Amino acid sequence: MLSGTISHWRKQLQNGSISPTELVEEIARSIETRNPATNAYLSWNKEAALAEAAKADLSLPLGGIPVAIKDNICLAGEPTRCASRMLENFVSPYNATAVEKLRAAGAIPFGRTNMDEFAMGSYGENSAFGATDNPAAPGHVPGGSSSGSAAAVAGGMAIAALGSDTGGSIRQPASHCGVVGLKPTYGRVSRYGLVAFASSLDQIGPITQNVEDAATVLNAICGHDAKDSTSSAISTENFAAELGQDIKGLRIGLPKEYLSSGNDAAVSAALEQSIRTLTDLGAEITEISLPHAEAVVAAYYIIACAEASSNLSRFDGIRYGFRADNTAGLDDLYSRTRETGFGPEVKRRIILGTYVLSSGFYDAYYAKAQKVRSLVAGDFTAAFGQADLILGPVAPTPAPRLKDTSLSPLQTYLSDIYTIPANLAGLPGISIPCPQPGSLPTGIQLLAPHFAETRLLRAAYALEQALAR
Amino acid sequence: MDTPPQIDVAYIARLAKLELTPEETERFSRDLNQVLAYVAQLEQWDTTHTEPMYHPLPAFDALREDTPGTSLSNEAALTNAPAQGDGQFRVPKVVESAH
């Protein structure tokens, strides 16, 4: 099994202990050995990666480092299927901007990681190409929707990976797999080439083995992009600049609404351990309130599904993707293409989204949800007046067992309660491991104000280092 | 709303251009009525003086210079087409005959 962080392999590459092509070979061997049992990857092209490795520029910040790419982020010449039958034969004709930026930093995009179909799911089980097993907790889900990216990093099949986060899809699988997941501020990373689920919530970010690597990858992929008008023109900085600086006096807000009795004992224990550790490091823990915390799941599923029903209308069987055979006219072609191409959760969300946007229900659901979204964002604006960062759980429980059919869609949606707020408000958030004895992997989440990733990473790094001692 | 309306899944599926099986229609009705009963809780929050938030960051007039650039070639744009011919997407006949 492959182990070692980006910074480890960078040193190995630079001192000549291993060549970039040998590193690609090593990762390919690890995938070939471990993927049959985990299904973390949907496809990988060793020859293309070897060709890039042969001309790797080791002077670049990610020179020679292979990075796995979630299946909904366009990779030129490779399948980009969003784990959906609808795109089973789709090969992307271009690269996402985040991929272009990784390549410009010397990285080698390698492998397409499994996911919930069109990023809709919390457990990775909605993939049309089979569920992913959790290498850190076999027999359990790896979380979702970036299930394969988290499993690949946790299972020694990738050094680092890109995921996407619409309601927690980077942070929650990272937590369930015992790795680090960073959702940047909305607009920090271009969404160009990310197959859209909910455009006002989606954001690309890294899943890595530690906080330092997350900062390194964010440094590579961030920045304004003329191809995404919502990408921010705010200047980028070196996000690793404050790693290792102390956090004395940093005010950490603890939302009283997050101290729920519904949290699993391991989740509560991780939160308590983090509070103690941060206090020992000189941070000031201060209780805050997010009065609309219980409204987030309802607002989120209305908004996300509404945006999805609009975004996924492009899958109509005309220009790309699957097209049903022997249809009778245009409407029949659309309806039967979409019936066959989409899986059940995608259909469920398209129907919910279409309903909340339909005549007579728009104001009661969609407009209301957007107003409640304002209230949720306002909670954070007020909270960040009292605190520099906010601490909380990632998910109410560790990973459920695979194929646990006792959970209804609503129960699954409710498990996103702690990750959704960052997407509604556009905030950056990070999940770092906080393992508890005798428990499945458990993470802890820190949230920061818009564009305060440097502060977020500094505190996450300090907490990570202290928890490891 | 005290009792949320029951969703007519068959009707909404037609709007969304989705052909569902009877089993799917039944299952989605049950699932989504449960979800709608849950989201009805949004009513409890007073939003009389609250503006809707359609976007997480204020992004006004994010315009760029209108300079021509390169785009996907015709050939590349057609590589994933389910059917094509003469450099175009091939589609079923859409002009309906008069009844």
PDB file of N, CA, C and O in Angstrom, chain A residues 90-91 186 200 229-230 291-292 294-295 317-321 323 331 333 335-336 338-339 344 347-348 351 354-355 361 368 370-371 373-374 414 424 450, chain B residues 5 7 12 16-17 19-21 24 27-28 31-32 36 38 41-42 45 47 50-57 62 80-83 89-92 94:
ATOM      1  N   PHE A  90     -19.455   9.214 -22.163  1.00  0.00           N
ATOM      2  CA  PHE A  90     -18.989  10.590 -22.363  1.00  0.00           C
ATOM      3  C   PHE A  90     -17.485  10.697 -22.099  1.00  0.00           C
ATOM      4  O   PHE A  90     -16.994  10.259 -21.068  1.00  0.00           O
ATOM      5  N   VAL A  91     -16.787  11.286 -23.036  1.00  0.00           N
ATOM      6  CA  VAL A  91     -15.357  11.566 -22.878  1.00  0.00           C
ATOM      7  C   VAL A  91     -15.192  13.067 -22.980  1.00  0.00           C
ATOM      8  O   VAL A  91     -15.593  13.677 -23.976  1.00  0.00           O
ATOM      9  N   TYR A 186     -16.975  29.933  -1.523  1.00  0.00           N
ATOM     10  CA  TYR A 186     -17.608  29.976  -2.843  1.00  0.00           C
ATOM     11  C   TYR A 186     -16.919  31.043  -3.690  1.00  0.00           C
ATOM     12  O   TYR A 186     -16.750  32.180  -3.247  1.00  0.00           O
ATOM     13  N   SER A 200     -25.197  27.657  -7.200  1.00  0.00           N
ATOM     14  CA  SER A 200     -24.919  28.658  -6.170  1.00  0.00           C
ATOM     15  C   SER A 200     -24.300  28.020  -4.922  1.00  0.00           C
ATOM     16  O   SER A 200     -24.014  28.715  -3.945  1.00  0.00           O
ATOM     17  N   SER A 229     -17.788  33.428 -14.193  1.00  0.00           N
ATOM     18  CA  SER A 229     -17.977  34.806 -13.734  1.00  0.00           C
ATOM     19  C   SER A 229     -18.237  34.884 -12.238  1.00  0.00           C
ATOM     20  O   SER A 229     -18.195  35.954 -11.647  1.00  0.00           O
ATOM     21  N   THR A 230     -18.529  33.748 -11.589  1.00  0.00           N
ATOM     22  CA  THR A 230     -18.696  33.761 -10.133  1.00  0.00           C
ATOM     23  C   THR A 230     -17.389  33.481  -9.408  1.00  0.00           C
ATOM     24  O   THR A 230     -17.352  33.487  -8.179  1.00  0.00           O
ATOM     25  N   PRO A 291     -29.103  30.853  15.403  1.00  0.00           N
ATOM     26  CA  PRO A 291     -30.523  30.613  15.714  1.00  0.00           C
ATOM     27  C   PRO A 291     -31.289  29.833  14.651  1.00  0.00           C
ATOM     28  O   PRO A 291     -32.281  29.186  14.962  1.00  0.00           O
ATOM     29  N   HIS A 292     -30.835  29.884  13.387  1.00  0.00           N
ATOM     30  CA  HIS A 292     -31.577  29.195  12.332  1.00  0.00           C
ATOM     31  C   HIS A 292     -30.951  27.853  11.949  1.00  0.00           C
ATOM     32  O   HIS A 292     -31.201  27.341  10.848  1.00  0.00           O
ATOM     33  N   GLU A 294     -31.525  24.890  12.748  1.00  0.00           N
ATOM     34  CA  GLU A 294     -32.397  23.751  12.435  1.00  0.00           C
ATOM     35  C   GLU A 294     -33.149  23.934  11.110  1.00  0.00           C
ATOM     36  O   GLU A 294     -33.808  23.009  10.643  1.00  0.00           O
ATOM     37  N   ALA A 295     -33.024  25.116  10.499  1.00  0.00           N
ATOM     38  CA  ALA A 295     -33.748  25.356   9.248  1.00  0.00           C
ATOM     39  C   ALA A 295     -32.932  24.987   8.012  1.00  0.00           C
ATOM     40  O   ALA A 295     -33.445  24.984   6.898  1.00  0.00           O
ATOM     41  N   GLY A 317     -30.508  13.920 -24.292  1.00  0.00           N
ATOM     42  CA  GLY A 317     -30.281  12.929 -25.340  1.00  0.00           C
ATOM     43  C   GLY A 317     -29.983  13.513 -26.704  1.00  0.00           C
ATOM     44  O   GLY A 317     -29.959  12.785 -27.695  1.00  0.00           O
ATOM     45  N   ILE A 318     -29.757  14.820 -26.772  1.00  0.00           N
ATOM     46  CA  ILE A 318     -29.545  15.432 -28.085  1.00  0.00           C
ATOM     47  C   ILE A 318     -28.061  15.636 -28.405  1.00  0.00           C
ATOM     48  O   ILE A 318     -27.574  15.185 -29.434  1.00  0.00           O
ATOM     49  N   ARG A 319     -27.350  16.310 -27.507  1.00  0.00           N
ATOM     50  CA  ARG A 319     -25.994  16.743 -27.863  1.00  0.00           C
ATOM     51  C   ARG A 319     -24.884  15.849 -27.325  1.00  0.00           C
ATOM     52  O   ARG A 319     -23.809  15.774 -27.884  1.00  0.00           O
ATOM     53  N   TYR A 320     -25.140  15.198 -26.201  1.00  0.00           N
ATOM     54  CA  TYR A 320     -24.135  14.298 -25.627  1.00  0.00           C
ATOM     55  C   TYR A 320     -24.828  13.344 -24.680  1.00  0.00           C
ATOM     56  O   TYR A 320     -25.973  13.571 -24.285  1.00  0.00           O
ATOM     57  N   GLY A 321     -24.137  12.278 -24.361  1.00  0.00           N
ATOM     58  CA  GLY A 321     -24.699  11.330 -23.402  1.00  0.00           C
ATOM     59  C   GLY A 321     -25.649  10.349 -24.053  1.00  0.00           C
ATOM     60  O   GLY A 321     -25.735  10.225 -25.278  1.00  0.00           O
ATOM     61  N   ARG A 323     -28.914   8.363 -25.390  1.00  0.00           N
ATOM     62  CA  ARG A 323     -30.183   8.659 -26.074  1.00  0.00           C
ATOM     63  C   ARG A 323     -30.977   7.355 -26.206  1.00  0.00           C
ATOM     64  O   ARG A 323     -30.436   6.362 -26.687  1.00  0.00           O
ATOM     65  N   ASP A 331     -40.812  14.598 -27.458  1.00  0.00           N
ATOM     66  CA  ASP A 331     -41.126  14.463 -26.033  1.00  0.00           C
ATOM     67  C   ASP A 331     -40.814  13.056 -25.530  1.00  0.00           C
ATOM     68  O   ASP A 331     -40.293  12.872 -24.437  1.00  0.00           O
ATOM     69  N   LEU A 333     -38.611  11.045 -26.806  1.00  0.00           N
ATOM     70  CA  LEU A 333     -37.151  10.900 -26.754  1.00  0.00           C
ATOM     71  C   LEU A 333     -36.609  11.485 -25.453  1.00  0.00           C
ATOM     72  O   LEU A 333     -35.820  10.843 -24.749  1.00  0.00           O
ATOM     73  N   SER A 335     -38.190  12.081 -22.549  1.00  0.00           N
ATOM     74  CA  SER A 335     -38.698  11.419 -21.344  1.00  0.00           C
ATOM     75  C   SER A 335     -38.082  10.044 -21.154  1.00  0.00           C
ATOM     76  O   SER A 335     -37.736   9.660 -20.045  1.00  0.00           O
ATOM     77  N   ARG A 336     -37.941   9.300 -22.263  1.00  0.00           N
ATOM     78  CA  ARG A 336     -37.407   7.943 -22.122  1.00  0.00           C
ATOM     79  C   ARG A 336     -35.895   7.961 -21.972  1.00  0.00           C
ATOM     80  O   ARG A 336     -35.327   7.112 -21.283  1.00  0.00           O
ATOM     81  N   ARG A 338     -34.280  10.254 -20.305  1.00  0.00           N
ATOM     82  CA  ARG A 338     -34.040  10.651 -18.919  1.00  0.00           C
ATOM     83  C   ARG A 338     -34.492   9.551 -17.947  1.00  0.00           C
ATOM     84  O   ARG A 338     -33.870   9.358 -16.895  1.00  0.00           O
ATOM     85  N   GLU A 339     -35.545   8.817 -18.319  1.00  0.00           N
ATOM     86  CA  GLU A 339     -35.993   7.710 -17.479  1.00  0.00           C
ATOM     87  C   GLU A 339     -34.910   6.633 -17.379  1.00  0.00           C
ATOM     88  O   GLU A 339     -34.610   6.117 -16.303  1.00  0.00           O
ATOM     89  N   PRO A 344     -32.404   6.571  -9.447  1.00  0.00           N
ATOM     90  CA  PRO A 344     -33.557   6.972  -8.631  1.00  0.00           C
ATOM     91  C   PRO A 344     -33.362   8.265  -7.837  1.00  0.00           C
ATOM     92  O   PRO A 344     -34.284   9.095  -7.781  1.00  0.00           O
ATOM     93  N   LYS A 347     -33.619  11.310 -10.097  1.00  0.00           N
ATOM     94  CA  LYS A 347     -35.010  11.564 -10.489  1.00  0.00           C
ATOM     95  C   LYS A 347     -35.799  12.185  -9.335  1.00  0.00           C
ATOM     96  O   LYS A 347     -36.579  13.120  -9.523  1.00  0.00           O
ATOM     97  N   ARG A 348     -35.584  11.640  -8.139  1.00  0.00           N
ATOM     98  CA  ARG A 348     -36.304  12.142  -6.965  1.00  0.00           C
ATOM     99  C   ARG A 348     -36.019  13.635  -6.794  1.00  0.00           C
ATOM    100  O   ARG A 348     -36.914  14.445  -6.562  1.00  0.00           O
ATOM    101  N   ILE A 351     -37.585  15.833  -9.512  1.00  0.00           N
ATOM    102  CA  ILE A 351     -39.022  16.017  -9.283  1.00  0.00           C
ATOM    103  C   ILE A 351     -39.269  17.010  -8.143  1.00  0.00           C
ATOM    104  O   ILE A 351     -40.093  17.922  -8.276  1.00  0.00           O
ATOM    105  N   THR A 354     -38.406  20.477  -9.531  1.00  0.00           N
ATOM    106  CA  THR A 354     -39.413  20.950 -10.491  1.00  0.00           C
ATOM    107  C   THR A 354     -40.673  21.384  -9.737  1.00  0.00           C
ATOM    108  O   THR A 354     -41.287  22.406 -10.053  1.00  0.00           O
ATOM    109  N   TYR A 355     -41.023  20.616  -8.717  1.00  0.00           N
ATOM    110  CA  TYR A 355     -42.227  20.926  -7.924  1.00  0.00           C
ATOM    111  C   TYR A 355     -42.099  22.270  -7.215  1.00  0.00           C
ATOM    112  O   TYR A 355     -42.999  23.110  -7.301  1.00  0.00           O
ATOM    113  N   PHE A 361     -46.429  27.018  -6.278  1.00  0.00           N
ATOM    114  CA  PHE A 361     -45.640  26.565  -5.137  1.00  0.00           C
ATOM    115  C   PHE A 361     -44.332  27.326  -4.967  1.00  0.00           C
ATOM    116  O   PHE A 361     -43.627  27.190  -3.971  1.00  0.00           O
ATOM    117  N   LYS A 368     -39.339  31.165  -0.270  1.00  0.00           N
ATOM    118  CA  LYS A 368     -39.221  31.081   1.187  1.00  0.00           C
ATOM    119  C   LYS A 368     -37.834  30.541   1.575  1.00  0.00           C
ATOM    120  O   LYS A 368     -37.176  31.073   2.484  1.00  0.00           O
ATOM    121  N   GLN A 370     -35.078  30.720  -0.077  1.00  0.00           N
ATOM    122  CA  GLN A 370     -34.026  31.710  -0.349  1.00  0.00           C
ATOM    123  C   GLN A 370     -34.011  32.801   0.720  1.00  0.00           C
ATOM    124  O   GLN A 370     -32.964  33.389   1.013  1.00  0.00           O
ATOM    125  N   LYS A 371     -35.179  33.097   1.292  1.00  0.00           N
ATOM    126  CA  LYS A 371     -35.224  34.070   2.395  1.00  0.00           C
ATOM    127  C   LYS A 371     -34.629  33.467   3.657  1.00  0.00           C
ATOM    128  O   LYS A 371     -33.888  34.143   4.389  1.00  0.00           O
ATOM    129  N   ARG A 373     -32.415  31.265   3.671  1.00  0.00           N
ATOM    130  CA  ARG A 373     -30.973  31.241   3.409  1.00  0.00           C
ATOM    131  C   ARG A 373     -30.322  32.553   3.863  1.00  0.00           C
ATOM    132  O   ARG A 373     -29.233  32.552   4.428  1.00  0.00           O
ATOM    133  N   SER A 374     -31.012  33.661   3.624  1.00  0.00           N
ATOM    134  CA  SER A 374     -30.518  34.961   4.112  1.00  0.00           C
ATOM    135  C   SER A 374     -30.382  34.968   5.623  1.00  0.00           C
ATOM    136  O   SER A 374     -29.410  35.507   6.167  1.00  0.00           O
ATOM    137  N   LEU A 414     -31.021  14.539   6.504  1.00  0.00           N
ATOM    138  CA  LEU A 414     -30.823  15.164   7.813  1.00  0.00           C
ATOM    139  C   LEU A 414     -29.388  14.996   8.323  1.00  0.00           C
ATOM    140  O   LEU A 414     -28.928  15.775   9.164  1.00  0.00           O
ATOM    141  N   LEU A 424     -24.675  27.086   2.055  1.00  0.00           N
ATOM    142  CA  LEU A 424     -25.712  28.115   1.956  1.00  0.00           C
ATOM    143  C   LEU A 424     -25.098  29.501   2.088  1.00  0.00           C
ATOM    144  O   LEU A 424     -25.471  30.432   1.386  1.00  0.00           O
ATOM    145  N   HIS A 450     -15.805  34.330   4.835  1.00  0.00           N
ATOM    146  CA  HIS A 450     -15.435  34.316   3.416  1.00  0.00           C
ATOM    147  C   HIS A 450     -13.960  34.677   3.216  1.00  0.00           C
ATOM    148  O   HIS A 450     -13.465  35.655   3.785  1.00  0.00           O
TER     149      HIS A 450
ATOM    150  N   PRO B   5     -49.537  20.433   0.657  1.00  0.00           N
ATOM    151  CA  PRO B   5     -50.273  19.724  -0.380  1.00  0.00           C
ATOM    152  C   PRO B   5     -49.544  18.438  -0.750  1.00  0.00           C
ATOM    153  O   PRO B   5     -48.338  18.360  -0.655  1.00  0.00           O
ATOM    154  N   ILE B   7     -47.923  15.987  -3.223  1.00  0.00           N
ATOM    155  CA  ILE B   7     -47.296  16.198  -4.515  1.00  0.00           C
ATOM    156  C   ILE B   7     -47.896  15.238  -5.551  1.00  0.00           C
ATOM    157  O   ILE B   7     -48.089  14.060  -5.265  1.00  0.00           O
ATOM    158  N   ILE B  12     -45.791  16.273 -12.151  1.00  0.00           N
ATOM    159  CA  ILE B  12     -44.484  16.930 -12.082  1.00  0.00           C
ATOM    160  C   ILE B  12     -43.470  16.210 -12.985  1.00  0.00           C
ATOM    161  O   ILE B  12     -42.644  16.841 -13.639  1.00  0.00           O
ATOM    162  N   ALA B  16     -41.079  17.695 -15.932  1.00  0.00           N
ATOM    163  CA  ALA B  16     -39.628  17.506 -15.908  1.00  0.00           C
ATOM    164  C   ALA B  16     -39.150  16.599 -17.032  1.00  0.00           C
ATOM    165  O   ALA B  16     -37.965  16.272 -17.086  1.00  0.00           O
ATOM    166  N   LYS B  17     -40.054  16.194 -17.915  1.00  0.00           N
ATOM    167  CA  LYS B  17     -39.723  15.286 -19.023  1.00  0.00           C
ATOM    168  C   LYS B  17     -39.043  14.025 -18.514  1.00  0.00           C
ATOM    169  O   LYS B  17     -37.947  13.650 -18.930  1.00  0.00           O
ATOM    170  N   GLU B  19     -40.121  10.009 -17.762  1.00  0.00           N
ATOM    171  CA  GLU B  19     -41.142   8.982 -17.800  1.00  0.00           C
ATOM    172  C   GLU B  19     -40.877   8.039 -16.643  1.00  0.00           C
ATOM    173  O   GLU B  19     -39.821   7.439 -16.574  1.00  0.00           O
ATOM    174  N   LEU B  20     -41.792   7.947 -15.707  1.00  0.00           N
ATOM    175  CA  LEU B  20     -41.574   7.090 -14.540  1.00  0.00           C
ATOM    176  C   LEU B  20     -42.401   5.816 -14.644  1.00  0.00           C
ATOM    177  O   LEU B  20     -43.477   5.820 -15.242  1.00  0.00           O
ATOM    178  N   THR B  21     -41.903   4.765 -14.025  1.00  0.00           N
ATOM    179  CA  THR B  21     -42.698   3.546 -13.906  1.00  0.00           C
ATOM    180  C   THR B  21     -43.744   3.778 -12.805  1.00  0.00           C
ATOM    181  O   THR B  21     -43.564   4.660 -11.955  1.00  0.00           O
ATOM    182  N   GLU B  24     -42.044   3.657  -9.474  1.00  0.00           N
ATOM    183  CA  GLU B  24     -41.299   4.875  -9.143  1.00  0.00           C
ATOM    184  C   GLU B  24     -42.251   5.986  -8.710  1.00  0.00           C
ATOM    185  O   GLU B  24     -41.980   6.713  -7.754  1.00  0.00           O
ATOM    186  N   ARG B  27     -43.326   5.253  -5.195  1.00  0.00           N
ATOM    187  CA  ARG B  27     -42.239   5.403  -4.215  1.00  0.00           C
ATOM    188  C   ARG B  27     -41.859   6.874  -4.030  1.00  0.00           C
ATOM    189  O   ARG B  27     -41.681   7.353  -2.914  1.00  0.00           O
ATOM    190  N   PHE B  28     -41.734   7.603  -5.150  1.00  0.00           N
ATOM    191  CA  PHE B  28     -41.341   9.015  -5.052  1.00  0.00           C
ATOM    192  C   PHE B  28     -42.441   9.823  -4.363  1.00  0.00           C
ATOM    193  O   PHE B  28     -42.159  10.787  -3.650  1.00  0.00           O
ATOM    194  N   ASP B  31     -41.849   9.182  -0.659  1.00  0.00           N
ATOM    195  CA  ASP B  31     -40.608   9.834  -0.204  1.00  0.00           C
ATOM    196  C   ASP B  31     -40.767  11.352  -0.171  1.00  0.00           C
ATOM    197  O   ASP B  31     -40.367  12.021   0.788  1.00  0.00           O
ATOM    198  N   LEU B  32     -41.329  11.899  -1.245  1.00  0.00           N
ATOM    199  CA  LEU B  32     -41.341  13.364  -1.368  1.00  0.00           C
ATOM    200  C   LEU B  32     -42.426  13.991  -0.505  1.00  0.00           C
ATOM    201  O   LEU B  32     -42.255  15.114  -0.034  1.00  0.00           O
ATOM    202  N   LEU B  36     -41.649  16.957   1.940  1.00  0.00           N
ATOM    203  CA  LEU B  36     -42.425  18.206   1.939  1.00  0.00           C
ATOM    204  C   LEU B  36     -43.025  18.487   3.314  1.00  0.00           C
ATOM    205  O   LEU B  36     -43.102  19.643   3.737  1.00  0.00           O
ATOM    206  N   TYR B  38     -41.611  17.740   6.028  1.00  0.00           N
ATOM    207  CA  TYR B  38     -40.487  18.235   6.813  1.00  0.00           C
ATOM    208  C   TYR B  38     -40.165  19.696   6.464  1.00  0.00           C
ATOM    209  O   TYR B  38     -39.988  20.533   7.357  1.00  0.00           O
ATOM    210  N   GLN B  41     -41.679  23.189   7.811  1.00  0.00           N
ATOM    211  CA  GLN B  41     -41.214  23.898   9.014  1.00  0.00           C
ATOM    212  C   GLN B  41     -40.644  25.284   8.693  1.00  0.00           C
ATOM    213  O   GLN B  41     -40.532  26.127   9.592  1.00  0.00           O
ATOM    214  N   LEU B  42     -40.288  25.536   7.444  1.00  0.00           N
ATOM    215  CA  LEU B  42     -39.732  26.850   7.100  1.00  0.00           C
ATOM    216  C   LEU B  42     -40.725  27.961   7.401  1.00  0.00           C
ATOM    217  O   LEU B  42     -40.347  29.110   7.632  1.00  0.00           O
ATOM    218  N   TRP B  45     -40.340  30.486  10.385  1.00  0.00           N
ATOM    219  CA  TRP B  45     -39.379  31.587  10.422  1.00  0.00           C
ATOM    220  C   TRP B  45     -39.969  32.818   9.751  1.00  0.00           C
ATOM    221  O   TRP B  45     -40.394  32.752   8.610  1.00  0.00           O
ATOM    222  N   THR B  47     -40.014  35.848   7.675  1.00  0.00           N
ATOM    223  CA  THR B  47     -39.169  36.422   6.632  1.00  0.00           C
ATOM    224  C   THR B  47     -39.843  37.633   5.984  1.00  0.00           C
ATOM    225  O   THR B  47     -39.535  37.983   4.854  1.00  0.00           O
ATOM    226  N   THR B  50     -37.248  40.053   5.033  1.00  0.00           N
ATOM    227  CA  THR B  50     -35.986  39.433   4.609  1.00  0.00           C
ATOM    228  C   THR B  50     -35.925  39.340   3.087  1.00  0.00           C
ATOM    229  O   THR B  50     -36.880  38.896   2.450  1.00  0.00           O
ATOM    230  N   GLU B  51     -34.812  39.756   2.535  1.00  0.00           N
ATOM    231  CA  GLU B  51     -34.607  39.620   1.091  1.00  0.00           C
ATOM    232  C   GLU B  51     -34.142  38.193   0.776  1.00  0.00           C
ATOM    233  O   GLU B  51     -33.364  37.618   1.532  1.00  0.00           O
ATOM    234  N   PRO B  52     -34.601  37.654  -0.334  1.00  0.00           N
ATOM    235  CA  PRO B  52     -34.086  36.334  -0.716  1.00  0.00           C
ATOM    236  C   PRO B  52     -32.606  36.417  -1.094  1.00  0.00           C
ATOM    237  O   PRO B  52     -32.139  37.455  -1.550  1.00  0.00           O
ATOM    238  N   MET B  53     -31.887  35.327  -0.861  1.00  0.00           N
ATOM    239  CA  MET B  53     -30.450  35.289  -1.141  1.00  0.00           C
ATOM    240  C   MET B  53     -30.221  34.274  -2.256  1.00  0.00           C
ATOM    241  O   MET B  53     -30.228  33.074  -2.029  1.00  0.00           O
ATOM    242  N   TYR B  54     -30.055  34.784  -3.466  1.00  0.00           N
ATOM    243  CA  TYR B  54     -29.933  33.871  -4.594  1.00  0.00           C
ATOM    244  C   TYR B  54     -28.493  33.438  -4.826  1.00  0.00           C
ATOM    245  O   TYR B  54     -28.221  32.553  -5.603  1.00  0.00           O
ATOM    246  N   HIS B  55     -27.582  34.101  -4.145  1.00  0.00           N
ATOM    247  CA  HIS B  55     -26.171  33.849  -4.415  1.00  0.00           C
ATOM    248  C   HIS B  55     -25.376  34.093  -3.142  1.00  0.00           C
ATOM    249  O   HIS B  55     -25.674  35.035  -2.411  1.00  0.00           O
ATOM    250  N   PRO B  56     -24.368  33.255  -2.861  1.00  0.00           N
ATOM    251  CA  PRO B  56     -23.682  33.380  -1.567  1.00  0.00           C
ATOM    252  C   PRO B  56     -22.773  34.600  -1.433  1.00  0.00           C
ATOM    253  O   PRO B  56     -22.410  34.956  -0.317  1.00  0.00           O
ATOM    254  N   LEU B  57     -22.396  35.202  -2.521  1.00  0.00           N
ATOM    255  CA  LEU B  57     -21.517  36.364  -2.441  1.00  0.00           C
ATOM    256  C   LEU B  57     -22.094  37.463  -3.317  1.00  0.00           C
ATOM    257  O   LEU B  57     -22.685  37.176  -4.348  1.00  0.00           O
ATOM    258  N   ALA B  62     -20.148  41.317 -13.052  1.00  0.00           N
ATOM    259  CA  ALA B  62     -18.905  40.581 -13.300  1.00  0.00           C
ATOM    260  C   ALA B  62     -18.741  40.412 -14.806  1.00  0.00           C
ATOM    261  O   ALA B  62     -18.980  39.353 -15.361  1.00  0.00           O
ATOM    262  N   ASN B  80     -19.245  13.602 -28.646  1.00  0.00           N
ATOM    263  CA  ASN B  80     -20.095  12.866 -27.714  1.00  0.00           C
ATOM    264  C   ASN B  80     -21.554  12.782 -28.173  1.00  0.00           C
ATOM    265  O   ASN B  80     -22.408  12.315 -27.415  1.00  0.00           O
ATOM    266  N   ALA B  81     -21.823  13.248 -29.390  1.00  0.00           N
ATOM    267  CA  ALA B  81     -23.212  13.260 -29.857  1.00  0.00           C
ATOM    268  C   ALA B  81     -23.720  11.833 -30.057  1.00  0.00           C
ATOM    269  O   ALA B  81     -23.027  11.003 -30.624  1.00  0.00           O
ATOM    270  N   PRO B  82     -24.963  11.560 -29.600  1.00  0.00           N
ATOM    271  CA  PRO B  82     -25.519  10.225 -29.824  1.00  0.00           C
ATOM    272  C   PRO B  82     -25.732   9.944 -31.313  1.00  0.00           C
ATOM    273  O   PRO B  82     -25.669   8.800 -31.737  1.00  0.00           O
ATOM    274  N   ALA B  83     -25.997  10.979 -32.080  1.00  0.00           N
ATOM    275  CA  ALA B  83     -26.147  10.823 -33.529  1.00  0.00           C
ATOM    276  C   ALA B  83     -25.707  12.119 -34.190  1.00  0.00           C
ATOM    277  O   ALA B  83     -26.012  13.202 -33.684  1.00  0.00           O
ATOM    278  N   PHE B  89     -25.685  17.954 -35.094  1.00  0.00           N
ATOM    279  CA  PHE B  89     -26.389  16.953 -34.296  1.00  0.00           C
ATOM    280  C   PHE B  89     -27.572  16.444 -35.115  1.00  0.00           C
ATOM    281  O   PHE B  89     -28.321  17.244 -35.685  1.00  0.00           O
ATOM    282  N   ARG B  90     -27.724  15.133 -35.149  1.00  0.00           N
ATOM    283  CA  ARG B  90     -28.876  14.557 -35.841  1.00  0.00           C
ATOM    284  C   ARG B  90     -29.979  14.316 -34.805  1.00  0.00           C
ATOM    285  O   ARG B  90     -29.726  13.733 -33.754  1.00  0.00           O
ATOM    286  N   VAL B  91     -31.158  14.812 -35.094  1.00  0.00           N
ATOM    287  CA  VAL B  91     -32.268  14.715 -34.134  1.00  0.00           C
ATOM    288  C   VAL B  91     -33.493  14.155 -34.838  1.00  0.00           C
ATOM    289  O   VAL B  91     -33.583  14.187 -36.068  1.00  0.00           O
ATOM    290  N   PRO B  92     -34.441  13.641 -34.061  1.00  0.00           N
ATOM    291  CA  PRO B  92     -35.662  13.168 -34.699  1.00  0.00           C
ATOM    292  C   PRO B  92     -36.442  14.327 -35.306  1.00  0.00           C
ATOM    293  O   PRO B  92     -36.252  15.481 -34.902  1.00  0.00           O
ATOM    294  N   VAL B  94     -38.991  17.022 -35.685  1.00  0.00           N
ATOM    295  CA  VAL B  94     -39.734  17.701 -34.619  1.00  0.00           C
ATOM    296  C   VAL B  94     -40.930  18.493 -35.129  1.00  0.00           C
ATOM    297  O   VAL B  94     -41.704  19.014 -34.348  1.00  0.00           O
TER     298      VAL B  94
END
